[in-house]
Tab-separated table of C-alpha atoms in Angstrom:
chain	number	residue	atom	x	y	z
A	1	MET	CA	-0.156	0.295	-0.150
A	2	VAL	CA	1.004	3.858	-0.482
A	3	ALA	CA	0.477	6.493	1.519
A	4	ASP	CA	1.314	10.342	0.739
A	5	ARG	CA	3.104	10.453	4.575
A	6	PHE	CA	4.432	7.474	6.298
A	7	TRP	CA	5.247	6.987	9.659
A	8	ASP	CA	7.536	3.815	11.159
A	9	GLY	CA	6.251	4.564	14.759
A	10	ILE	CA	9.997	5.735	15.807
A	11	ALA	CA	10.600	8.707	13.427
A	12	ASP	CA	10.730	12.361	15.002
A	13	ARG	CA	8.171	13.598	11.717
A	14	PRO	CA	6.555	11.812	9.039
A	15	ALA	CA	8.588	10.860	5.580
A	16	GLY	CA	7.190	11.835	2.532
A	17	ARG	CA	4.763	9.320	-0.108
A	18	THR	CA	5.795	5.456	0.882
A	19	ALA	CA	5.126	2.047	0.004
A	20	VAL	CA	4.869	-0.884	2.143
A	21	LEU	CA	4.725	-4.583	0.739
A	22	VAL	CA	2.473	-6.562	2.849
A	23	LYS	CA	2.916	-10.791	2.223
A	24	ARG	CA	1.286	-12.779	4.568
A	25	GLY	CA	0.169	-11.061	7.407
A	26	HIS	CA	3.592	-9.333	7.545
A	27	ILE	CA	5.585	-6.875	6.281
A	28	GLU	CA	8.064	-7.414	3.742
A	29	GLU	CA	9.389	-4.085	2.429
A	30	VAL	CA	9.307	-0.155	3.456
A	31	ALA	CA	10.616	1.806	0.481
A	32	PRO	CA	9.715	5.198	-0.851
A	33	ALA	CA	6.575	4.907	-3.414
A	34	GLY	CA	7.532	3.533	-7.094
A	35	PRO	CA	6.258	1.361	-9.401
A	36	GLN	CA	4.810	-2.034	-7.772
A	37	GLU	CA	4.501	-5.621	-9.258
A	38	ALA	CA	1.971	-6.366	-6.688
A	39	GLU	CA	-1.605	-5.108	-6.087
A	40	VAL	CA	-1.464	-1.129	-4.929
A	41	ILE	CA	-3.949	-0.034	-2.120
A	42	ASP	CA	-3.342	3.687	-3.197
A	43	LEU	CA	-4.304	5.737	0.293
A	44	GLY	CA	-3.323	9.426	-1.363
A	45	ASP	CA	-3.549	12.520	1.260
A	46	ARG	CA	-3.076	10.360	3.951
A	47	THR	CA	-0.637	9.289	6.844
A	48	LEU	CA	0.421	5.526	7.237
A	49	VAL	CA	1.165	4.359	10.823
A	50	PRO	CA	1.690	1.491	12.811
A	51	GLY	CA	-2.142	0.592	14.175
A	52	PHE	CA	-2.579	1.649	17.716
A	53	ILE	CA	-2.147	0.112	20.949
A	54	ASP	CA	-4.528	0.656	24.082
A	55	CYS	CA	-2.690	-0.612	27.092
A	56	HIS	CA	-5.769	0.281	29.289
A	57	VAL	CA	-9.488	-0.663	28.523
A	58	HIS	CA	-12.486	-2.503	29.637
A	59	VAL	CA	-14.060	-3.891	26.753
A	60	VAL	CA	-17.175	-5.656	28.743
A	61	PRO	CA	-19.122	-2.199	29.848
A	62	ASP	CA	-19.276	-2.058	33.606
A	63	LEU	CA	-23.351	-3.059	33.668
A	64	ALA	CA	-25.713	-3.407	36.762
A	65	PRO	CA	-24.416	-6.633	38.685
A	66	GLY	CA	-27.474	-8.566	37.626
A	67	THR	CA	-26.550	-8.846	34.022
A	68	SER	CA	-25.837	-12.091	32.843
A	69	ILE	CA	-22.449	-12.900	31.298
A	70	SER	CA	-24.227	-13.281	27.920
A	71	ALA	CA	-25.140	-10.127	28.034
A	72	GLN	CA	-22.040	-8.273	29.061
A	73	THR	CA	-20.370	-10.416	26.126
A	74	LEU	CA	-22.484	-9.331	23.739
A	75	ALA	CA	-21.848	-5.901	24.863
A	76	ALA	CA	-18.247	-6.409	24.739
A	77	VAL	CA	-18.372	-7.757	20.972
A	78	THR	CA	-19.557	-4.651	20.502
A	79	ALA	CA	-16.942	-2.113	22.531
A	80	LEU	CA	-13.938	-4.564	20.330
A	81	ARG	CA	-15.441	-3.876	16.884
A	82	THR	CA	-16.036	0.074	18.153
A	83	LEU	CA	-12.090	-0.346	19.459
A	84	LEU	CA	-10.979	-1.855	15.698
A	85	ASP	CA	-12.691	1.079	13.520
A	86	ASN	CA	-10.589	3.881	15.690
A	87	GLY	CA	-7.633	2.007	14.359
A	88	PHE	CA	-6.462	0.396	17.833
A	89	THR	CA	-5.341	-3.176	16.497
A	90	THR	CA	-4.029	-4.401	19.932
A	91	VAL	CA	-5.210	-4.009	23.559
A	92	ARG	CA	-4.819	-4.322	27.059
A	93	ASP	CA	-7.934	-5.678	28.846
A	94	LEU	CA	-7.593	-4.318	32.833
A	95	GLY	CA	-9.840	-6.650	34.072
A	96	CYS	CA	-13.715	-6.947	34.368
A	97	SER	CA	-16.580	-8.854	37.237
A	98	SER	CA	-16.911	-12.268	35.245
A	99	PRO	CA	-13.164	-13.476	34.847
A	100	SER	CA	-13.660	-15.676	32.020
A	101	ILE	CA	-15.173	-13.439	29.326
A	102	THR	CA	-12.434	-11.567	28.396
A	103	ALA	CA	-9.969	-14.530	28.816
A	104	ASP	CA	-12.495	-16.216	26.338
A	105	LEU	CA	-12.887	-13.021	23.899
A	106	LYS	CA	-9.221	-13.095	23.999
A	107	GLN	CA	-9.455	-16.413	22.177
A	108	ALA	CA	-12.722	-15.859	19.911
A	109	GLN	CA	-10.668	-12.951	18.191
A	110	ARG	CA	-7.470	-14.877	17.959
A	111	GLU	CA	-9.811	-17.874	16.012
A	112	GLY	CA	-11.440	-15.233	13.958
A	113	VAL	CA	-14.970	-15.766	15.781
A	114	VAL	CA	-14.932	-12.385	16.828
A	115	GLU	CA	-13.651	-8.968	15.417
A	116	GLY	CA	-11.634	-6.957	17.320
A	117	PRO	CA	-8.221	-6.165	18.572
A	118	ARG	CA	-6.111	-8.627	19.217
A	119	MET	CA	-6.223	-8.895	23.137
A	120	VAL	CA	-3.656	-9.497	26.118
A	121	VAL	CA	-5.884	-9.639	29.672
A	122	ALA	CA	-5.828	-9.051	33.191
A	123	PRO	CA	-9.404	-11.006	34.237
A	124	ARG	CA	-10.048	-9.629	36.762
A	125	ILE	CA	-8.497	-6.576	39.416
A	126	ILE	CA	-7.538	-7.891	42.553
A	127	SER	CA	-9.101	-5.953	45.867
A	128	ALA	CA	-8.400	-5.730	49.240
A	129	ARG	CA	-12.528	-5.848	50.754
A	130	GLY	CA	-13.314	-2.910	50.941
A	131	GLY	CA	-11.012	-1.288	47.918
A	132	HIS	CA	-11.435	-0.132	44.690
A	133	GLY	CA	-12.563	-3.663	42.542
A	134	ASP	CA	-14.579	-4.634	45.756
A	135	LYS	CA	-18.476	-4.650	43.858
A	136	SER	CA	-20.212	-6.036	46.432
A	137	ALA	CA	-21.506	-2.825	47.942
A	138	GLY	CA	-25.284	-2.550	48.036
A	139	LEU	CA	-25.390	-6.263	47.549
A	140	PRO	CA	-27.391	-8.198	50.206
A	141	GLU	CA	-25.234	-8.698	52.725
A	142	ARG	CA	-27.896	-11.883	54.144
A	143	PHE	CA	-26.732	-13.520	51.147
A	144	GLY	CA	-23.474	-13.658	51.606
A	145	ILE	CA	-22.559	-12.296	48.093
A	146	GLU	CA	-19.009	-10.745	47.112
A	147	LEU	CA	-18.168	-9.630	43.670
A	148	GLY	CA	-14.815	-8.958	42.544
A	149	ALA	CA	-11.312	-10.805	43.232
A	150	LEU	CA	-10.958	-9.836	46.843
A	151	ALA	CA	-8.079	-10.578	49.068
A	152	ASP	CA	-6.984	-10.074	51.987
A	153	GLY	CA	-3.706	-10.861	53.587
A	154	LEU	CA	-1.093	-12.842	52.743
A	155	GLY	CA	-2.012	-16.312	52.058
A	156	GLU	CA	-5.179	-14.963	50.069
A	157	VAL	CA	-3.428	-12.298	48.099
A	158	ILE	CA	-1.417	-15.342	46.301
A	159	ARG	CA	-4.068	-17.581	46.211
A	160	THR	CA	-6.382	-15.131	44.382
A	161	VAL	CA	-3.524	-14.361	41.962
A	162	ARG	CA	-2.719	-18.237	41.421
A	163	THR	CA	-6.672	-17.973	40.714
A	164	GLU	CA	-6.169	-15.421	38.315
A	165	ALA	CA	-3.567	-17.152	36.631
A	166	ARG	CA	-5.816	-20.255	36.009
A	167	GLN	CA	-8.363	-18.101	34.612
A	168	GLY	CA	-6.088	-17.186	31.476
A	169	ALA	CA	-4.537	-14.351	32.875
A	170	ASP	CA	-1.676	-12.771	30.814
A	171	TRP	CA	-1.414	-9.642	33.997
A	172	ILE	CA	-1.911	-9.621	36.703
A	173	LYS	CA	-3.640	-5.963	38.038
A	174	PHE	CA	-4.550	-4.903	41.290
A	175	ALA	CA	-6.004	-1.905	43.452
A	176	GLY	CA	-3.280	-0.279	45.418
A	177	THR	CA	-5.359	2.688	46.092
A	178	GLY	CA	-8.848	3.888	46.209
A	179	GLY	CA	-10.111	5.739	43.296
A	180	PHE	CA	-12.925	7.769	42.194
A	181	GLY	CA	-15.864	5.126	40.970
A	182	SER	CA	-17.431	4.066	43.684
A	183	GLU	CA	-19.417	5.791	46.476
A	184	ASN	CA	-17.410	3.881	49.378
A	185	ASP	CA	-13.899	4.481	47.640
A	186	ASP	CA	-11.476	7.596	47.507
A	187	PRO	CA	-7.793	7.992	45.769
A	188	GLU	CA	-6.189	8.456	48.929
A	189	LEU	CA	-6.762	5.358	50.519
A	190	ILE	CA	-3.980	3.280	50.199
A	191	THR	CA	-5.485	-0.491	50.854
A	192	TYR	CA	-2.690	-2.425	50.588
A	193	SER	CA	-0.169	-3.088	53.398
A	194	GLN	CA	3.594	-3.315	51.425
A	195	ASP	CA	3.946	-7.395	52.366
A	196	GLU	CA	0.512	-7.680	50.639
A	197	VAL	CA	1.523	-5.709	47.378
A	198	ASP	CA	5.207	-7.777	47.718
A	199	VAL	CA	3.388	-11.046	47.722
A	200	LEU	CA	1.180	-10.261	45.548
A	201	VAL	CA	3.995	-9.178	43.065
A	202	ALA	CA	6.178	-11.673	44.075
A	203	THR	CA	3.806	-14.837	43.172
A	204	ALA	CA	2.545	-13.173	40.082
A	205	ARG	CA	6.616	-13.048	38.923
A	206	ASP	CA	6.750	-16.843	39.617
A	207	LEU	CA	4.150	-17.238	37.582
A	208	GLY	CA	5.531	-15.368	34.184
A	209	LYS	CA	2.971	-12.598	34.428
A	210	PRO	CA	3.737	-8.822	35.241
A	211	ALA	CA	1.650	-6.693	37.122
A	212	ALA	CA	-0.255	-3.661	37.065
A	213	VAL	CA	-1.604	-1.407	39.681
A	214	HIS	CA	-4.063	0.505	39.859
A	215	ALA	CA	-2.768	3.542	41.964
A	216	PHE	CA	-3.694	7.208	42.205
A	217	ASN	CA	-1.472	8.486	45.098
A	218	ASP	CA	2.258	9.016	45.915
A	219	GLU	CA	2.127	6.154	48.965
A	220	GLY	CA	0.544	3.722	46.953
A	221	ILE	CA	2.834	4.399	43.940
A	222	ARG	CA	5.826	4.213	45.923
A	223	ARG	CA	4.758	0.424	46.794
A	224	ALA	CA	4.149	-0.509	44.374
A	225	ALA	CA	7.314	0.764	42.696
A	226	HIS	CA	9.301	-1.047	45.320
A	227	ALA	CA	7.528	-4.468	44.799
A	228	GLY	CA	8.786	-4.624	41.196
A	229	VAL	CA	5.091	-3.543	39.387
A	230	ARG	CA	5.748	-3.160	35.394
A	231	SER	CA	3.019	-0.049	34.689
A	232	VAL	CA	1.406	2.050	36.789
A	233	GLU	CA	-1.974	3.304	36.098
A	234	HIS	CA	-3.484	6.473	36.483
A	235	ALA	CA	-1.448	7.961	38.724
A	236	SER	CA	-3.758	11.257	38.857
A	237	LEU	CA	-2.331	12.538	42.019
A	238	ALA	CA	1.528	11.926	41.768
A	239	THR	CA	3.918	14.086	42.597
A	240	ALA	CA	6.979	14.804	39.948
A	241	ALA	CA	8.942	13.231	42.415
A	242	THR	CA	7.064	10.040	42.462
A	243	LEU	CA	7.418	10.030	38.741
A	244	SER	CA	11.166	10.050	38.883
A	245	THR	CA	11.368	7.148	40.812
A	246	LEU	CA	9.085	5.242	38.466
A	247	ALA	CA	11.459	6.189	35.323
A	248	ASP	CA	14.381	5.395	37.433
A	249	LYS	CA	13.182	1.953	38.182
A	250	GLY	CA	12.558	1.556	34.319
A	251	ILE	CA	8.380	1.371	35.387
A	252	TRP	CA	5.822	2.333	32.800
A	253	LEU	CA	3.213	4.980	33.396
A	254	VAL	CA	-0.286	4.678	31.937
A	255	PRO	CA	-1.927	7.807	32.571
A	256	THR	CA	-5.383	7.925	31.314
A	257	LEU	CA	-5.102	11.371	31.189
A	258	VAL	CA	-8.733	11.764	28.916
A	259	VAL	CA	-10.293	10.957	31.870
A	260	THR	CA	-9.333	13.843	34.426
A	261	VAL	CA	-9.347	16.075	31.545
A	262	GLU	CA	-12.610	15.407	29.859
A	263	PHE	CA	-14.380	15.442	33.685
A	264	LEU	CA	-12.820	18.263	35.011
A	265	ARG	CA	-13.509	19.988	31.641
A	266	HIS	CA	-17.384	19.141	32.153
A	267	LEU	CA	-17.063	19.507	35.861
A	268	ASP	CA	-20.084	22.459	36.037
A	269	ASP	CA	-21.648	21.207	33.189
A	270	ASP	CA	-25.123	19.449	34.784
A	271	SER	CA	-25.952	17.505	31.662
A	272	PHE	CA	-22.544	15.584	31.584
A	273	TRP	CA	-23.627	14.217	34.826
A	274	ALA	CA	-26.662	13.198	34.528
A	275	ASP	CA	-25.637	9.633	33.854
A	276	LYS	CA	-23.317	9.127	36.218
A	277	PRO	CA	-23.425	8.380	40.153
A	278	GLY	CA	-23.911	11.164	41.989
A	279	HIS	CA	-20.556	10.838	43.836
A	280	LEU	CA	-18.457	11.147	41.375
A	281	ARG	CA	-18.478	14.741	40.354
A	282	SER	CA	-18.703	15.681	44.029
A	283	THR	CA	-15.180	13.160	44.159
A	284	PHE	CA	-13.417	15.084	41.453
A	285	ARG	CA	-14.729	18.658	42.243
A	286	ALA	CA	-12.920	17.222	46.215
A	287	HIS	CA	-9.554	16.537	44.317
A	288	GLU	CA	-9.864	19.325	41.131
A	289	GLU	CA	-6.893	21.352	42.489
A	290	ARG	CA	-3.980	19.008	42.784
A	291	LEU	CA	-5.720	16.883	39.451
A	292	ARG	CA	-5.069	19.735	36.822
A	293	GLU	CA	-1.315	20.561	38.736
A	294	CYS	CA	-0.327	16.728	38.882
A	295	ALA	CA	-2.041	16.364	35.147
A	296	THR	CA	1.142	18.066	33.813
A	297	HIS	CA	3.900	16.167	35.565
A	298	PRO	CA	3.960	13.348	32.788
A	299	ALA	CA	4.863	15.999	30.804
A	300	ARG	CA	7.606	17.278	32.083
A	301	SER	CA	8.835	13.835	33.420
A	302	PRO	CA	11.512	11.387	31.280
A	303	VAL	CA	8.989	8.240	32.686
A	304	ARG	CA	7.942	6.187	30.180
A	305	ILE	CA	4.174	6.857	28.804
A	306	ALA	CA	2.422	4.050	27.416
A	307	PHE	CA	-1.182	5.489	25.627
A	308	GLY	CA	-4.546	3.826	28.132
A	309	SER	CA	-7.718	5.431	27.574
A	310	ASP	CA	-9.380	3.813	30.416
A	311	ALA	CA	-12.954	2.984	28.355
A	312	SER	CA	-15.035	2.265	29.037
A	313	VAL	CA	-15.001	5.191	32.149
A	314	LEU	CA	-15.398	6.966	28.619
A	315	PRO	CA	-17.278	5.506	25.930
A	316	HIS	CA	-15.175	3.162	23.444
A	317	ARG	CA	-15.701	5.374	20.474
A	318	ASP	CA	-14.134	8.053	22.287
A	319	ASN	CA	-10.477	6.420	23.253
A	320	TRP	CA	-8.748	8.000	20.317
A	321	ARG	CA	-9.307	10.899	22.507
A	322	GLU	CA	-6.281	10.140	25.165
A	323	PHE	CA	-4.152	11.561	21.910
A	324	PRO	CA	-5.684	14.927	22.428
A	325	ALA	CA	-5.519	15.157	26.262
A	326	MET	CA	-2.106	14.260	26.202
A	327	VAL	CA	-1.052	16.642	24.470
A	328	SER	CA	-2.993	19.160	25.784
A	329	THR	CA	-1.352	18.375	29.521
A	330	GLY	CA	1.888	19.329	27.017
A	331	ILE	CA	3.059	16.040	26.067
A	332	SER	CA	4.615	16.521	22.353
A	333	PRO	CA	2.585	14.994	19.522
A	334	LEU	CA	5.530	12.693	18.718
A	335	ARG	CA	5.447	11.396	22.676
A	336	ALA	CA	1.785	10.820	22.332
A	337	LEU	CA	2.063	8.686	19.379
A	338	ARG	CA	4.948	6.754	20.364
A	339	ALA	CA	3.079	6.372	23.174
A	340	ALA	CA	0.371	4.262	21.223
A	341	THR	CA	2.838	2.200	19.020
A	342	SER	CA	6.456	1.968	20.080
A	343	GLU	CA	6.433	2.749	23.949
A	344	ALA	CA	3.018	0.462	24.149
A	345	ALA	CA	4.384	-2.714	22.300
A	346	PRO	CA	7.479	-3.164	24.550
A	347	LEU	CA	5.220	-3.206	28.061
A	348	LEU	CA	3.159	-5.413	26.912
A	349	ALA	CA	6.337	-7.649	25.157
A	350	THR	CA	4.871	-7.582	21.698
A	351	PRO	CA	8.091	-6.685	19.776
A	352	ASP	CA	6.035	-8.075	16.667
A	353	ARG	CA	3.775	-4.587	16.277
A	354	GLY	CA	4.230	-1.282	17.541
A	355	THR	CA	6.428	-0.251	14.257
A	356	VAL	CA	6.393	-0.066	10.563
A	357	ARG	CA	9.694	-2.209	9.729
A	358	PRO	CA	10.132	-5.557	7.603
A	359	GLY	CA	9.323	-8.544	9.471
A	360	ALA	CA	6.742	-7.170	11.445
A	361	LEU	CA	3.063	-7.604	11.477
A	362	ALA	CA	0.980	-6.056	9.258
A	363	ASP	CA	-1.141	-3.700	11.438
A	364	LEU	CA	-1.339	-0.205	10.048
A	365	ILE	CA	-4.046	2.228	9.811
A	366	ALA	CA	-4.129	5.545	8.140
A	367	MET	CA	-5.898	8.749	8.581
A	368	PRO	CA	-6.710	11.829	6.432
A	369	GLY	CA	-4.540	15.203	7.607
A	370	ASN	CA	-1.404	14.757	9.758
A	371	PRO	CA	-1.685	14.127	13.343
A	372	PHE	CA	1.845	15.683	13.998
A	373	ASP	CA	0.471	18.885	13.009
A	374	ASP	CA	-3.382	18.150	14.112
A	375	ILE	CA	-3.370	15.204	16.824
A	376	ASP	CA	-6.812	15.174	16.309
A	377	CYS	CA	-6.566	14.125	13.328
A	378	THR	CA	-6.327	10.329	15.322
A	379	GLY	CA	-9.856	10.199	15.824
A	380	ASN	CA	-10.612	10.388	11.570
A	381	VAL	CA	-8.788	6.813	11.046
A	382	ASP	CA	-10.306	5.486	7.965
A	383	PHE	CA	-8.153	2.960	6.923
A	384	VAL	CA	-7.416	-0.419	9.107
A	385	MET	CA	-5.326	-4.014	8.431
A	386	GLN	CA	-4.620	-6.595	10.943
A	387	ASP	CA	-2.693	-9.561	10.454
A	388	GLY	CA	-2.773	-8.094	6.685
A	389	ARG	CA	-5.936	-8.110	6.117
A	390	ILE	CA	-8.322	-5.177	5.409
A	391	LYS	CA	-10.946	-4.618	8.266
A	392	ARG	CA	-11.926	-0.847	7.548
A	393	HIS	CA	-11.295	0.905	4.442
A	394	THR	CA	-13.434	4.373	3.590
A	395	PRO	CA	-12.003	6.150	0.745
A	396	SER	CA	-12.770	9.386	0.482
């Protein structure tokens, strides 16, 4: 295929008109466009780039606790198709309430049963009782119901990590702090002791699973970093010093900035909050000043940043908005684009994607315009190739 602009996932700026030769699902050659013997797809005035990678999604929407697994799965299938149409050919799903759904969807996508990005999964978020991943609040206590991968104390933590591995986990995710999402939660809370975090990460490591921590505040992040997590999710209340610690240890930050940016932008818009839990707005308002300040810290830090949208907190169709959110906080378009390509791939230990080079998977997308000049172009992807197969092509 040929496009007027081409970016390989690494270079500082796009190159001019370039041809990419694809054979048997892989890239065979990248060269300046010239006469081609093969079938040519001419994308014209578009920028051709590697398929995007979203390192923090939840493809199963946060539905009511009584929703059947089949209804959750059907909703997830729709979300996967939407993410692929947005140009995201790989995603890391970081948890839902039912452990089998995302592991089964990963296999179904691999076998071609469903259309969507390739999936790397942490089936559920491991949480202390009363912590961010405890979804039991409001369920009738008399029935003895608990909802979530709940673990307190070293023994339970070890057992729960092993259970997640048995369920098909590629990653282990845990809640190191509270969050914004539940009425009894707060992002300033710390929900696991250092000993619990250490044994959790060590057990995951013994099973060959990297660990990701949901953590907003400094102390929760520091405990996770000490234990050796591979990525920190959110860090929305983290100081610059804490991000420097992550940089020193080679730990990736997945800042999910679009949630913070959008929620703060709409803080005084009643219609925006009409369909959201009442506590969510008040929690954001309570932390507004620090959220605004800390949102600018990643841009000034040498920490490795990987793209993560936290869809479905915002609709899956809007996951691309993480790009302009990152840029609005001072992150350069180049760094934002690398975060979804050549930085995301090593985080996920998937060296066969994230760049356009001979031997890489033929995951390629294109968009009108130039995202280095207008980052909003990332929301207009109209060509998607995955494994050398065209999944979307909407010629203008």
